[in-house]
Amino acid sequence: MPVKVEVRLDVESMTEFMLYHIYTGSAGALTLVLGALNIGLTVSFALGGKYLYAVLFLVFTLLILLAFPKFIKSKVKRQMEGATKLKEPLNYEFNDEGVATVTTSDRKTKQWDQFKKAVSRKKTIILYDHSRRAIILPVEQLGESYTAVVDMIAAHMPGEAVKIIRTDGKK
């Protein structure tokens, strides 16, 4: 039985998606390594009594680990404010063949075998296809359809590709 949902992408969902997308890629891994390296240097210099260097690397640490995510959020917010297409509601239809994306001007269907990964974050479910395009589903907007959508994803994608931590209590 098909499951139809309507979502509107919001700043929180897009930010969560962007941070996940960045931090699971090579740039994000490098950012985390640099952050960890700066923490190590901060501690090392502080223990060695070189407090000016410790403060300098502490500032670098804060920039890398705290300012970068805030920068991403502000950039997403600016892009969302300027893009009228992102404000349009998206209708998704999940069925046994795949996922249909319906906008006011278009309808596209992707077969289940075109998806390679499904993950959940705190407030979103993200479906990636093989070309790293994503369907972003804000969990709170799924409402009563949440269980049916997650069941449909789990039933049609390989188990190792589905990394969704369910919020509905089902396993």
XYZ file of C-alpha atoms in Angstrom:
171
model
C 0.000 0.000 0.000
C 1.538 3.360 -0.999
C 2.438 5.909 1.659
C 2.129 9.576 0.712
C 3.777 12.365 2.676
C 4.176 16.088 2.158
C 7.224 17.869 3.560
C 8.659 21.347 3.453
C 12.380 21.603 3.899
C 13.253 23.830 6.829
C 16.543 25.324 7.999
C 17.008 22.772 10.790
C 16.525 19.771 8.511
C 18.752 21.174 5.786
C 21.461 22.101 8.298
C 21.359 18.632 9.812
C 21.623 17.126 6.339
C 24.496 19.402 5.302
C 26.482 18.743 8.481
C 25.988 14.984 8.105
C 26.908 15.138 4.425
C 30.034 17.218 5.082
C 31.266 15.352 8.160
C 30.881 11.916 6.560
C 32.945 13.013 3.569
C 36.688 13.570 3.299
C 36.476 17.306 4.080
C 34.586 16.579 7.293
C 37.018 13.858 8.322
C 39.900 16.273 7.757
C 38.088 18.923 9.808
C 37.629 16.493 12.703
C 41.282 15.399 12.514
C 42.413 19.040 12.557
C 40.127 19.717 15.513
C 41.549 16.744 17.422
C 45.105 17.785 16.531
C 44.432 21.293 17.817
C 43.012 19.905 21.059
C 46.167 17.803 21.490
C 48.398 20.793 20.797
C 46.402 22.961 23.217
C 46.839 20.411 26.002
C 50.498 19.840 25.142
C 51.379 23.521 25.181
C 49.368 24.124 28.359
C 51.166 21.285 30.147
C 54.502 22.619 28.883
C 53.792 26.062 30.303
C 53.533 27.750 26.896
C 50.213 29.384 27.586
C 50.224 31.798 24.659
C 50.500 28.875 22.227
C 47.875 26.971 24.195
C 45.444 29.879 23.870
C 46.235 30.203 20.168
C 45.488 26.532 19.493
C 42.410 26.673 21.714
C 41.113 29.470 19.464
C 41.855 27.323 16.399
C 40.011 24.428 18.029
C 36.956 26.562 18.728
C 36.974 27.914 15.185
C 37.200 24.460 13.642
C 34.796 22.576 15.902
C 32.237 25.257 16.838
C 32.396 28.114 14.344
C 32.414 25.881 11.247
C 29.014 24.258 12.039
C 27.549 27.697 12.858
C 28.885 29.008 9.554
C 27.237 26.095 7.730
C 23.921 26.812 9.465
C 24.017 30.503 8.552
C 24.923 29.676 4.932
C 22.033 27.186 4.709
C 19.672 29.770 6.196
C 20.724 32.387 3.610
C 20.326 29.895 0.769
C 16.900 28.807 1.988
C 15.719 32.419 2.273
C 16.807 33.163 -1.286
C 15.583 29.987 -2.981
C 11.848 29.964 -3.622
C 12.028 26.426 -5.050
C 13.242 25.083 -1.681
C 10.165 26.552 0.006
C 7.747 24.580 -2.170
C 6.146 21.556 -0.548
C 7.499 18.222 -1.725
C 5.206 15.249 -1.984
C 6.723 11.796 -1.744
C 4.950 8.576 -2.536
C 6.576 5.428 -1.173
C 5.370 2.239 -2.828
C 6.650 -1.225 -3.736
C 8.322 0.045 -6.923
C 10.215 2.976 -5.401
C 9.854 6.574 -4.299
C 8.053 9.167 -6.413
C 8.943 12.815 -5.845
C 6.130 15.142 -6.829
C 6.434 18.916 -7.029
C 4.056 21.441 -8.531
C 5.891 21.172 -11.846
C 7.361 17.659 -11.983
C 7.084 14.000 -10.998
C 10.115 11.691 -10.821
C 10.254 8.121 -9.610
C 13.353 6.310 -8.402
C 13.296 2.547 -8.107
C 14.386 1.060 -4.787
C 17.552 -0.386 -6.335
C 18.699 3.163 -7.143
C 19.029 3.970 -3.434
C 22.245 3.002 -1.710
C 21.845 4.226 1.864
C 19.197 5.358 4.335
C 20.261 7.046 7.581
C 18.541 8.823 10.399
C 19.744 11.852 12.282
C 18.085 13.522 15.254
C 15.400 15.231 13.197
C 15.700 13.796 9.689
C 15.760 10.647 7.619
C 18.061 10.854 4.606
C 17.819 8.567 1.576
C 20.889 8.640 -0.689
C 20.897 7.365 -4.235
C 23.992 6.095 -6.066
C 24.903 9.573 -7.322
C 24.819 10.951 -3.726
C 21.610 12.875 -4.296
C 19.385 12.819 -1.281
C 15.773 12.807 -0.210
C 15.505 14.643 3.093
C 12.539 13.780 5.282
C 12.021 15.902 8.407
C 10.811 13.357 10.982
C 8.304 15.631 12.711
C 6.611 16.388 9.386
C 6.067 12.697 8.672
C 3.618 12.524 11.555
C 1.549 9.344 11.596
C 3.201 8.185 8.370
C 6.612 7.832 10.058
C 6.237 4.126 10.859
C 4.892 3.272 7.410
C 7.702 5.200 5.662
C 10.448 3.562 7.735
C 8.831 0.135 7.271
C 8.728 0.717 3.497
C 12.405 1.735 3.429
C 13.445 -1.240 5.567
C 11.422 -3.676 3.438
C 12.864 -2.547 0.101
C 16.496 -1.737 0.850
C 19.236 -4.154 1.942
C 19.563 -4.350 5.725
C 23.171 -3.137 5.778
C 22.161 -0.015 3.811
C 19.520 1.040 6.339
C 20.934 2.844 9.366
C 17.744 4.277 10.805
C 17.310 4.524 14.545
C 13.569 4.354 14.931
C 11.719 6.790 17.153
C 8.493 4.803 17.143
C 9.728 1.998 19.406
C 9.640 -0.700 16.690
C 12.722 -2.723 15.788
